[in-house]
Tab-separated table of C-alpha atoms and ligand atoms in Angstrom:
chain	number	residue	atom	x	y	z
A	1	UNK	CA	-0.738	33.310	6.108
A	2	UNK	CA	0.374	30.491	3.830
A	3	UNK	CA	-0.031	26.853	5.016
A	4	UNK	CA	1.951	24.057	3.551
A	5	UNK	CA	1.267	20.261	3.943
A	6	UNK	CA	2.890	19.075	7.298
A	7	UNK	CA	6.501	17.860	7.364
A	8	UNK	CA	6.536	14.360	5.993
A	9	UNK	CA	3.241	14.358	4.428
A	10	UNK	CA	2.687	14.981	0.803
A	11	UNK	CA	-0.101	15.704	-1.570
A	12	UNK	CA	-0.711	13.175	-4.305
A	13	UNK	CA	-1.850	14.999	-7.513
A	14	UNK	CA	-2.605	14.079	-11.042
A	15	UNK	CA	-0.121	11.231	-12.115
A	16	UNK	CA	0.970	10.635	-8.388
A	17	UNK	CA	-2.706	10.106	-7.565
A	18	UNK	CA	-3.286	7.848	-10.557
A	19	UNK	CA	-0.259	5.713	-9.726
A	20	UNK	CA	-1.561	5.081	-6.230
A	21	UNK	CA	-4.849	4.146	-7.620
A	22	UNK	CA	-3.399	1.987	-10.191
A	23	UNK	CA	-1.250	0.259	-7.797
A	24	UNK	CA	-4.300	-0.455	-5.273
A	25	UNK	CA	-6.542	-1.583	-8.041
A	26	UNK	CA	-3.669	-4.064	-8.931
A	27	UNK	CA	-3.344	-5.176	-5.198
A	28	UNK	CA	-7.259	-5.536	-5.033
A	29	UNK	CA	-7.296	-7.814	-8.080
A	30	UNK	CA	-4.393	-10.015	-6.744
A	31	UNK	CA	-5.922	-10.055	-3.324
A	32	UNK	CA	-9.360	-11.180	-4.662
A	33	UNK	CA	-7.769	-13.793	-6.691
A	34	UNK	CA	-6.061	-15.420	-3.780
A	35	UNK	CA	-9.709	-15.033	-1.923
A	36	UNK	CA	-9.096	-12.253	0.365
A	37	UNK	CA	-11.815	-9.965	1.171
A	38	UNK	CA	-11.535	-6.292	2.106
A	39	UNK	CA	-11.555	-4.727	5.612
A	40	UNK	CA	-11.737	-0.951	6.133
A	41	UNK	CA	-11.075	0.060	9.615
A	42	UNK	CA	-10.744	3.335	11.416
A	43	UNK	CA	-7.899	5.746	11.013
A	44	UNK	CA	-7.368	6.034	14.741
A	45	UNK	CA	-7.853	3.515	17.426
A	46	UNK	CA	-7.542	3.220	21.128
A	47	UNK	CA	-3.738	3.858	21.613
A	48	UNK	CA	-3.499	0.766	23.966
A	49	UNK	CA	-4.321	-1.475	21.043
A	50	UNK	CA	-1.126	-0.688	19.175
A	51	UNK	CA	1.040	-0.605	22.429
A	52	UNK	CA	-0.098	-3.929	23.338
A	53	UNK	CA	0.413	-5.489	19.753
A	54	UNK	CA	3.542	-3.797	18.450
A	55	UNK	CA	5.230	-3.866	21.944
A	56	UNK	CA	6.319	-1.165	24.283
A	57	UNK	CA	10.007	-1.078	23.746
A	58	UNK	CA	9.731	-0.939	19.894
A	59	UNK	CA	10.596	2.372	18.029
A	60	UNK	CA	7.060	2.680	16.618
A	61	UNK	CA	5.558	2.862	20.128
A	62	UNK	CA	8.528	4.676	21.931
A	63	UNK	CA	9.107	7.351	19.237
A	64	UNK	CA	6.702	7.238	16.299
A	65	UNK	CA	3.126	6.991	17.265
A	66	UNK	CA	0.736	9.925	16.816
A	67	UNK	CA	-0.974	9.790	20.167
A	68	UNK	CA	-3.702	12.231	21.229
A	69	UNK	CA	-6.641	12.692	23.643
A	70	UNK	CA	-10.098	13.429	22.463
A	71	UNK	CA	-12.293	16.007	24.096
A	72	UNK	CA	-13.480	13.316	26.466
A	73	UNK	CA	-9.822	12.412	27.540
A	74	UNK	CA	-9.864	9.194	25.552
A	75	UNK	CA	-6.111	8.249	24.578
A	76	UNK	CA	-6.318	7.626	21.037
A	77	UNK	CA	-3.720	7.039	18.359
A	78	UNK	CA	-3.474	7.314	14.544
A	79	UNK	CA	-2.746	3.906	13.206
A	80	UNK	CA	0.870	3.256	12.490
A	81	UNK	CA	0.246	-0.097	10.670
A	82	UNK	CA	-2.811	-2.503	9.876
A	83	UNK	CA	-2.280	-5.687	11.520
A	84	UNK	CA	-3.431	-4.613	15.051
A	85	UNK	CA	-6.758	-3.023	13.677
A	86	UNK	CA	-7.420	-6.211	11.754
A	87	UNK	CA	-7.025	-8.447	14.795
A	88	UNK	CA	-9.235	-6.177	16.774
A	89	UNK	CA	-11.965	-6.122	14.195
A	90	UNK	CA	-11.652	-9.852	13.764
A	91	UNK	CA	-12.435	-10.407	17.572
A	92	UNK	CA	-14.797	-7.498	17.883
A	93	UNK	CA	-17.056	-9.057	14.947
A	94	UNK	CA	-16.276	-12.617	15.827
A	95	UNK	CA	-14.950	-12.986	12.358
A	96	UNK	CA	-13.496	-16.694	12.772
A	97	UNK	CA	-16.783	-17.946	13.569
A	98	UNK	CA	-18.123	-16.525	10.460
A	99	UNK	CA	-15.459	-17.703	7.901
A	100	UNK	CA	-13.684	-20.974	8.020
A	101	UNK	CA	-10.239	-19.211	7.593
A	102	UNK	CA	-10.443	-15.430	7.761
A	103	UNK	CA	-8.560	-13.828	4.803
A	104	UNK	CA	-8.674	-10.017	4.929
A	105	UNK	CA	-6.877	-7.329	3.022
A	106	UNK	CA	-6.847	-3.591	3.472
A	107	UNK	CA	-5.321	-0.511	2.045
A	108	UNK	CA	-4.773	3.184	3.266
A	109	UNK	CA	-2.754	5.722	4.944
A	110	UNK	CA	-0.585	4.979	7.972
A	111	UNK	CA	1.133	7.403	10.262
A	112	UNK	CA	4.335	7.219	11.928
A	113	UNK	CA	6.502	10.241	13.406
A	114	UNK	CA	9.753	9.148	11.569
A	115	UNK	CA	12.424	11.487	10.294
A	116	UNK	CA	11.302	12.222	6.827
A	117	UNK	CA	13.565	11.339	3.857
A	118	UNK	CA	13.130	10.050	0.298
A	119	UNK	CA	10.949	7.075	0.731
A	120	UNK	CA	10.061	7.725	4.336
A	121	UNK	CA	7.113	9.659	5.198
A	122	UNK	CA	5.008	10.420	8.440
A	123	UNK	CA	1.867	9.560	6.436
A	124	UNK	CA	2.172	6.988	4.014
A	125	UNK	CA	0.091	4.435	2.198
A	126	UNK	CA	0.249	0.618	2.820
A	127	UNK	CA	-1.783	-2.335	1.387
A	128	UNK	CA	-1.727	-5.437	3.356
A	129	UNK	CA	-3.339	-8.867	3.853
A	130	UNK	CA	-3.619	-11.057	6.830
A	131	UNK	CA	-4.485	-14.689	6.776
A	132	UNK	CA	-5.971	-16.126	10.267
A	133	UNK	CA	-6.488	-19.851	11.316
A	134	UNK	CA	-3.913	-21.599	9.391
A	135	UNK	CA	-0.621	-22.510	11.091
A	136	UNK	CA	0.752	-24.572	8.355
A	137	UNK	CA	3.636	-23.488	5.860
A	138	UNK	CA	1.285	-23.189	2.977
A	139	UNK	CA	-0.236	-20.168	4.781
A	140	UNK	CA	3.230	-18.405	4.975
A	141	UNK	CA	4.061	-19.500	1.468
A	142	UNK	CA	0.750	-18.067	0.109
A	143	UNK	CA	1.398	-14.701	1.772
A	144	UNK	CA	4.952	-14.430	0.487
A	145	UNK	CA	3.975	-15.501	-3.105
A	146	UNK	CA	0.947	-13.113	-3.202
A	147	UNK	CA	3.192	-10.346	-2.142
A	148	UNK	CA	5.803	-11.107	-4.521
A	149	UNK	CA	2.993	-11.473	-7.421
A	150	UNK	CA	1.990	-7.856	-6.608
A	151	UNK	CA	5.456	-6.547	-7.061
A	152	UNK	CA	5.925	-8.467	-10.206
A	153	UNK	CA	2.679	-7.562	-11.698
A	154	UNK	CA	3.705	-4.025	-11.048
A	155	UNK	CA	6.681	-4.496	-13.381
A	156	UNK	CA	9.308	-4.745	-10.903
A	157	UNK	CA	12.096	-7.127	-11.877
A	158	UNK	CA	14.629	-6.210	-9.421
A	159	UNK	CA	13.188	-7.745	-6.199
A	160	UNK	CA	15.048	-9.545	-3.337
A	161	UNK	CA	13.106	-11.700	-0.874
A	162	UNK	CA	14.734	-12.101	2.430
A	163	UNK	CA	13.516	-14.875	4.775
A	164	UNK	CA	14.189	-15.758	8.205
A	165	UNK	CA	12.488	-17.574	11.367
A	166	UNK	CA	12.192	-15.919	14.797
A	167	UNK	CA	11.146	-19.086	16.339
A	168	UNK	CA	8.714	-19.265	19.057
A	169	UNK	CA	8.066	-18.712	22.683
A	170	UNK	CA	9.925	-21.984	23.436
A	171	UNK	CA	13.048	-21.317	21.392
A	172	UNK	CA	13.690	-17.761	20.919
A	173	UNK	CA	14.467	-16.654	24.741
A	174	UNK	CA	17.845	-18.841	24.299
A	175	UNK	CA	18.541	-17.171	21.217
A	176	UNK	CA	17.998	-13.692	22.788
A	177	UNK	CA	20.180	-14.550	25.697
A	178	UNK	CA	22.884	-15.686	23.467
A	179	UNK	CA	22.531	-12.295	21.371
A	180	UNK	CA	22.782	-10.415	24.788
A	181	UNK	CA	25.985	-12.357	25.800
A	182	UNK	CA	27.421	-11.692	22.569
A	183	UNK	CA	26.890	-8.069	22.303
A	184	UNK	CA	27.664	-7.284	26.068
A	185	UNK	CA	31.077	-8.500	25.418
A	186	UNK	CA	31.446	-5.993	22.501
A	187	UNK	CA	32.777	-2.561	22.933
A	188	UNK	CA	31.302	0.819	21.505
A	189	UNK	CA	27.750	-0.087	20.534
A	190	UNK	CA	25.770	2.878	19.289
A	191	UNK	CA	23.693	4.607	21.860
A	192	UNK	CA	20.367	3.101	20.724
A	193	UNK	CA	21.774	-0.312	20.655
A	194	UNK	CA	23.177	-0.039	24.224
A	195	UNK	CA	19.590	0.771	25.170
A	196	UNK	CA	18.128	-1.931	23.154
A	197	UNK	CA	20.295	-4.611	24.341
A	198	UNK	CA	18.367	-5.264	27.555
A	199	UNK	CA	14.892	-4.983	26.258
A	200	UNK	CA	15.080	-5.933	22.526
A	201	UNK	CA	18.475	-7.233	21.628
A	202	UNK	CA	17.183	-8.612	18.389
A	203	UNK	CA	16.932	-5.265	16.931
A	204	UNK	CA	20.624	-4.828	17.122
A	205	UNK	CA	20.997	-7.127	14.344
A	206	UNK	CA	19.372	-4.695	11.896
A	207	UNK	CA	20.817	-1.573	13.249
A	208	UNK	CA	22.376	0.379	10.395
A	209	UNK	CA	25.370	1.148	12.601
A	210	UNK	CA	26.131	-1.957	14.488
A	211	UNK	CA	24.394	-4.689	12.279
A	212	UNK	CA	27.174	-4.494	9.614
A	213	UNK	CA	30.014	-4.360	12.199
A	214	UNK	CA	29.904	-8.078	13.281
A	215	UNK	CA	30.467	-11.097	10.887
A	216	UNK	CA	30.242	-13.940	13.527
A	217	UNK	CA	26.862	-13.191	14.670
A	218	UNK	CA	24.719	-15.916	16.411
A	219	UNK	CA	22.057	-17.246	13.983
A	220	UNK	CA	18.430	-17.878	14.940
A	221	UNK	CA	18.339	-20.861	12.622
A	222	UNK	CA	20.568	-22.510	14.900
A	223	UNK	CA	18.400	-22.208	17.998
A	224	UNK	CA	15.096	-23.149	16.143
A	225	UNK	CA	13.137	-26.030	18.129
A	226	UNK	CA	12.296	-29.018	16.010
A	227	UNK	CA	8.693	-27.786	15.388
A	228	UNK	CA	9.944	-24.127	14.113
A	229	UNK	CA	12.596	-25.916	11.973
A	230	UNK	CA	10.263	-28.166	10.472
A	231	UNK	CA	7.935	-25.245	9.658
A	232	UNK	CA	10.769	-23.207	8.352
A	233	UNK	CA	12.067	-25.974	6.098
A	234	UNK	CA	8.353	-26.525	4.923
A	235	UNK	CA	7.841	-22.711	3.954
A	236	UNK	CA	11.329	-22.793	2.013
A	237	UNK	CA	10.273	-25.904	0.243
A	238	UNK	CA	6.988	-24.547	-0.891
A	239	UNK	CA	8.493	-21.272	-2.191
A	240	UNK	CA	11.233	-23.290	-4.070
A	241	UNK	CA	8.658	-25.576	-5.736
A	242	UNK	CA	6.745	-22.495	-6.528
A	243	UNK	CA	9.417	-20.944	-8.228
A	244	UNK	CA	9.426	-17.980	-5.750
A	245	UNK	CA	13.225	-17.068	-5.215
A	246	UNK	CA	14.303	-16.014	-1.640
A	247	UNK	CA	17.576	-15.653	0.223
A	248	UNK	CA	17.658	-16.724	4.097
A	249	UNK	CA	18.999	-13.706	5.928
A	250	UNK	CA	20.018	-14.471	9.541
A	251	UNK	CA	20.091	-10.773	10.275
A	252	UNK	CA	16.541	-10.069	9.261
A	253	UNK	CA	14.360	-9.120	12.373
A	254	UNK	CA	11.187	-6.906	12.347
A	255	UNK	CA	10.452	-3.688	14.097
A	256	UNK	CA	7.364	-5.142	15.801
A	257	UNK	CA	7.413	-7.475	18.553
A	258	UNK	CA	4.411	-9.836	17.598
A	259	UNK	CA	6.211	-11.893	14.952
A	260	UNK	CA	6.859	-15.593	15.466
A	261	UNK	CA	8.373	-18.214	13.200
A	262	UNK	CA	8.591	-16.836	9.547
A	263	UNK	CA	9.503	-13.256	8.874
A	264	UNK	CA	10.264	-11.934	5.383
A	265	UNK	CA	11.075	-8.696	3.550
A	266	UNK	CA	11.047	-7.921	-0.139
A	267	UNK	CA	13.499	-5.301	-1.184
A	268	UNK	CA	13.668	-3.407	-4.509
A	269	UNK	CA	15.424	-0.645	-6.200
A	270	UNK	CA	13.697	2.340	-4.324
A	271	UNK	CA	15.462	5.506	-3.404
A	272	UNK	CA	18.446	5.482	-0.892
A	273	UNK	CA	18.456	3.254	1.994
A	274	UNK	CA	14.666	2.957	1.879
A	275	UNK	CA	14.587	-0.212	-0.286
A	276	UNK	CA	12.268	-2.259	1.790
A	277	UNK	CA	9.140	-2.531	-0.363
A	278	UNK	CA	6.913	-4.927	1.616
A	279	UNK	CA	7.508	-6.887	4.875
A	280	UNK	CA	5.636	-9.260	6.999
A	281	UNK	CA	5.501	-12.712	8.716
A	282	UNK	CA	3.702	-14.913	11.212
A	283	UNK	CA	2.295	-13.804	14.328
A	284	UNK	CA	0.821	-16.650	16.289
A	285	UNK	CA	0.310	-15.309	19.626
A	286	UNK	CA	-1.255	-11.848	18.844
A	287	UNK	CA	-5.033	-12.866	18.606
A	288	UNK	CA	-4.552	-14.489	22.065
A	289	UNK	CA	-2.728	-11.406	23.618
A	290	UNK	CA	-5.646	-9.266	22.388
A	291	UNK	CA	-8.209	-11.377	24.265
A	292	UNK	CA	-9.098	-13.975	21.472
A	293	UNK	CA	-8.811	-17.838	21.492
A	294	UNK	CA	-5.390	-18.899	20.338
A	295	UNK	CA	-5.426	-18.301	16.359
A	296	UNK	CA	-2.388	-18.591	14.111
A	297	UNK	CA	-1.933	-15.859	11.774
A	298	UNK	CA	0.479	-14.610	8.983
A	299	UNK	CA	0.397	-11.277	6.868
A	300	UNK	CA	2.288	-8.649	5.189
A	301	UNK	CA	2.030	-4.961	4.271
A	302	UNK	CA	3.690	-3.236	1.431
A	303	UNK	CA	4.540	0.538	1.123
A	304	UNK	CA	2.753	1.948	-1.879
A	305	UNK	CA	4.923	5.156	-2.288
A	306	UNK	CA	8.028	2.749	-2.353
A	307	UNK	CA	6.622	0.464	-4.951
A	308	UNK	CA	5.538	3.226	-6.958
A	309	UNK	CA	9.049	4.839	-6.848
A	310	UNK	CA	10.772	1.418	-7.519
A	311	UNK	CA	8.450	0.926	-10.602
A	312	UNK	CA	9.442	4.414	-11.885
A	313	UNK	CA	13.078	3.629	-11.324
A	314	UNK	CA	12.769	0.436	-13.414
A	315	UNK	CA	10.544	2.122	-15.971
A	316	UNK	CA	7.756	-0.231	-15.597
A	317	UNK	CA	4.885	0.672	-17.756
A	318	UNK	CA	1.760	1.185	-15.942
A	319	UNK	CA	-1.047	1.452	-18.454
A	320	UNK	CA	-4.057	2.326	-16.446
A	321	UNK	CA	-7.095	1.932	-18.838
A	322	UNK	CA	-7.827	5.577	-19.915
A	323	UNK	CA	-11.090	6.930	-20.500
A	324	UNK	CA	-11.852	8.412	-23.868
A	325	UNK	CA	-11.834	12.244	-23.150
A	326	UNK	CA	-14.631	14.203	-24.921
A	327	UNK	CA	-14.809	18.043	-24.585
A	328	UNK	CA	-18.014	19.760	-25.470
A	329	UNK	CA	-17.595	23.311	-26.837
A	330	UNK	CA	-19.943	26.041	-27.883
A	331	UNK	CA	-19.598	28.545	-30.672
A	332	UNK	CA	-21.229	31.683	-29.063
A	333	UNK	CA	-23.447	31.336	-25.944
A	334	UNK	CA	-26.844	30.870	-27.316
A	335	UNK	CA	-26.494	27.234	-27.202
A	336	UNK	CA	-25.007	26.839	-23.829
A	337	UNK	CA	-28.008	25.235	-22.246
A	338	UNK	CA	-28.290	22.691	-25.158
A	339	UNK	CA	-24.737	21.771	-25.034
A	340	UNK	CA	-25.003	21.359	-21.135
A	341	UNK	CA	-27.989	19.057	-21.580
A	342	UNK	CA	-26.024	17.051	-24.237
A	343	UNK	CA	-22.822	16.798	-22.162
A	344	UNK	CA	-24.942	15.508	-19.314
A	345	UNK	CA	-26.654	13.015	-21.411
A	346	UNK	CA	-23.184	11.859	-22.732
A	347	UNK	CA	-21.761	11.225	-19.332
A	348	UNK	CA	-25.030	9.240	-18.470
A	349	UNK	CA	-24.868	7.411	-21.683
A	350	UNK	CA	-28.198	8.642	-22.254
A	351	UNK	CA	-28.053	9.469	-25.928
A	352	UNK	CA	-29.445	7.695	-29.034
A	353	UNK	CA	-27.040	4.634	-30.026
A	354	UNK	CA	-25.946	6.129	-33.454
A	355	UNK	CA	-24.843	9.251	-31.600
A	356	UNK	CA	-23.031	7.357	-29.047
A	357	UNK	CA	-21.315	5.222	-31.565
A	358	UNK	CA	-20.240	8.157	-33.654
A	359	UNK	CA	-18.676	9.755	-30.520
A	360	UNK	CA	-17.429	7.016	-28.437
A	361	UNK	CA	-16.732	4.323	-30.954
A	362	UNK	CA	-17.382	1.619	-28.385
A	363	UNK	CA	-14.953	3.025	-25.704
A	364	UNK	CA	-15.865	1.444	-22.456
A	365	UNK	CA	-15.090	4.548	-20.290
A	366	UNK	CA	-15.624	8.088	-21.138
A	367	UNK	CA	-14.659	11.535	-19.351
A	368	UNK	CA	-16.731	14.512	-20.415
A	369	UNK	CA	-15.666	18.166	-19.806
A	370	UNK	CA	-17.395	21.248	-20.735
A	371	UNK	CA	-19.343	23.428	-21.877
A	372	UNK	CA	-17.686	26.433	-20.426
A	373	UNK	CA	-19.371	29.779	-20.773
A	374	UNK	CA	-18.061	33.262	-21.923
A	375	UNK	CA	-14.843	31.982	-23.787
A	376	UNK	CA	-14.096	32.242	-27.344
A	377	UNK	CA	-14.402	28.896	-29.540
A	378	UNK	CA	-10.484	29.339	-30.025
A	379	UNK	CA	-9.742	29.437	-26.145
A	380	UNK	CA	-12.241	26.560	-25.629
A	381	UNK	CA	-10.331	24.442	-28.068
A	382	UNK	CA	-7.096	25.296	-26.134
A	383	UNK	CA	-8.842	24.252	-22.980
A	384	UNK	CA	-9.792	20.941	-24.818
A	385	UNK	CA	-6.019	20.454	-25.539
A	386	UNK	CA	-5.017	21.084	-21.996
A	387	UNK	CA	-7.733	18.726	-20.880
A	388	UNK	CA	-6.111	15.986	-23.199
A	389	UNK	CA	-9.329	15.827	-25.321
A	390	UNK	CA	-9.652	12.843	-27.912
A	391	UNK	CA	-12.585	14.386	-29.393
A	392	UNK	CA	-14.317	17.613	-29.230
A	393	UNK	CA	-18.030	18.248	-29.961
A	394	UNK	CA	-18.660	21.929	-31.103
A	395	UNK	CA	-22.209	23.314	-30.900
A	396	UNK	CA	-22.618	25.955	-33.648
A	397	UNK	CA	-25.629	27.752	-34.566
A	398	UNK	CA	-25.844	26.640	-38.202
A	399	UNK	CA	-25.210	22.933	-37.647
A	400	UNK	CA	-27.737	22.960	-34.655
A	401	UNK	CA	-30.425	24.344	-36.842
A	402	UNK	CA	-29.970	21.160	-39.088
A	403	UNK	CA	-30.105	18.992	-35.832
A	404	UNK	CA	-26.243	18.361	-35.946
A	405	UNK	CA	-23.063	19.254	-34.176
A	406	UNK	CA	-19.286	19.136	-35.315
A	407	UNK	CA	-17.231	16.306	-34.028
A	408	UNK	CA	-13.368	17.127	-34.210
A	409	UNK	CA	-10.689	14.440	-33.729
A	410	UNK	CA	-8.315	16.320	-31.642
A	411	UNK	CA	-5.316	14.062	-32.995
A	412	UNK	CA	-5.855	14.286	-36.707
A	413	UNK	CA	-7.840	17.579	-36.580
A	414	UNK	CA	-10.483	15.961	-38.944
A	415	UNK	CA	-13.909	17.612	-38.455
A	416	UNK	CA	-17.240	16.078	-39.541
A	417	UNK	CA	-20.980	16.723	-38.871
A	418	UNK	CA	-23.015	14.209	-36.855
A	419	UNK	CA	-26.725	14.349	-36.359
A	420	UNK	CA	-27.729	14.577	-32.755
A	421	UNK	CA	-31.681	14.593	-33.261
B	1	AMP	P1	6.188	-2.404	8.451
B	1	AMP	O1	4.805	-2.072	8.784
B	1	AMP	O2	6.997	-1.436	9.363
B	1	AMP	O3	6.463	-3.723	8.329
B	1	AMP	O4	6.357	-1.645	6.920
B	1	AMP	C1	5.817	-2.273	5.886
B	1	AMP	C2	6.398	-1.611	4.644
B	1	AMP	O5	5.645	-0.353	4.754
B	1	AMP	C3	7.717	-1.291	4.450
B	1	AMP	O6	8.445	-2.220	3.818
B	1	AMP	C4	7.775	-0.045	3.660
B	1	AMP	O7	7.592	-0.259	2.333
B	1	AMP	C5	6.458	0.681	4.059
B	1	AMP	N1	6.884	1.748	5.061
B	1	AMP	C6	7.007	1.575	6.367
B	1	AMP	N2	7.281	2.836	7.043
B	1	AMP	C7	7.251	3.742	6.105
B	1	AMP	C8	7.371	5.155	6.124
B	1	AMP	N3	7.687	5.872	6.974
B	1	AMP	N4	7.312	5.860	4.692
B	1	AMP	C9	6.934	5.119	3.664
B	1	AMP	N5	6.835	3.741	3.648
B	1	AMP	C10	7.017	3.174	4.940
């Protein structure tokens, strides 16, 4: 019986795992610089949390959520995104009372039953940030600038920031109605859009089939109430003054119902049609809808696999600080125990200073492999090469009698004896 990873999932091995770790470390540094603190929430939640937050007639809820019952018949769902869980935790732990403005970030896998293709998976990694308690344009601008700072720090040059405003409860209904009127008079909408028109007409705007067909579409910006317009102008001004480029895109909408006012998406040069690297916006009603007191909020999430793919496409150089790799070999088996104890001491940095200095030469991190029993010295040196060793320490009987081992530089192949006792 052979098992493979389920469709739409992937194993991250060696370089792929390293890249994810590199990106997550980068995100963490930038989030912390902007004073966001980390939140880790469960991989699954009450399914109702997502239905309530994301919206019943969205693709995520209608088609893509992994819903299951546990043994006690509770209806649970694997998290398709992080905002709903962050809000749930914010309320459950009364975080707004503890922090003047709660600024949180998260990272980890999300799950959506989508049709897999390059850059689109059923389990994928996101990193995201949420800013609660600030209704003013600086919070929106902060989130957008932090998102683009991550992408720029990841070495991406070809990024395209799209911005739009979806208005609020006061001004959006008129726009929705206008869209319904507009599309109702059009022939031949695709099947999805014919269904969406009643419940979610905004989604017709970003339909891959129908979206590009119409050039004279109604624009939300023209329907914004004075407050939403002032807010949108405020965000645009802050982005301009901070040197954060953007384009207003009247067709930009989001696949989640909770957004209000500002929404944005940052696109890059990732594979195929999956060029959205990161997306987010303001959601001023969600905290209240989930049972809290009215709390403005804005946030975003980036898709890690897509950012990694875009960085690779742009040949961005990711230099994760690599530890010094040391392999410990034994010539003959008699010194295996001594070599084992030495290698353990080296890992714990537990050796005399001159010995450490001779081997590590001040490297801040080391990675030690070996010793391995029952192999000839020749095959151990081959293993050291495979491991990518910078240095190999060879325990030989003659040297050991003199209280020494051989230190071999794997690049230059130079060998010298160093005293270890
Ligand atoms: P969303 O939560 O839908 O706003 O998506 C935010 C970001 O997550 C997107 O811009 C993508 O980069 C990424 N993303 C969303 N869905 C997927 C998926 N199925 N596979 C890979 N990345 C995804």
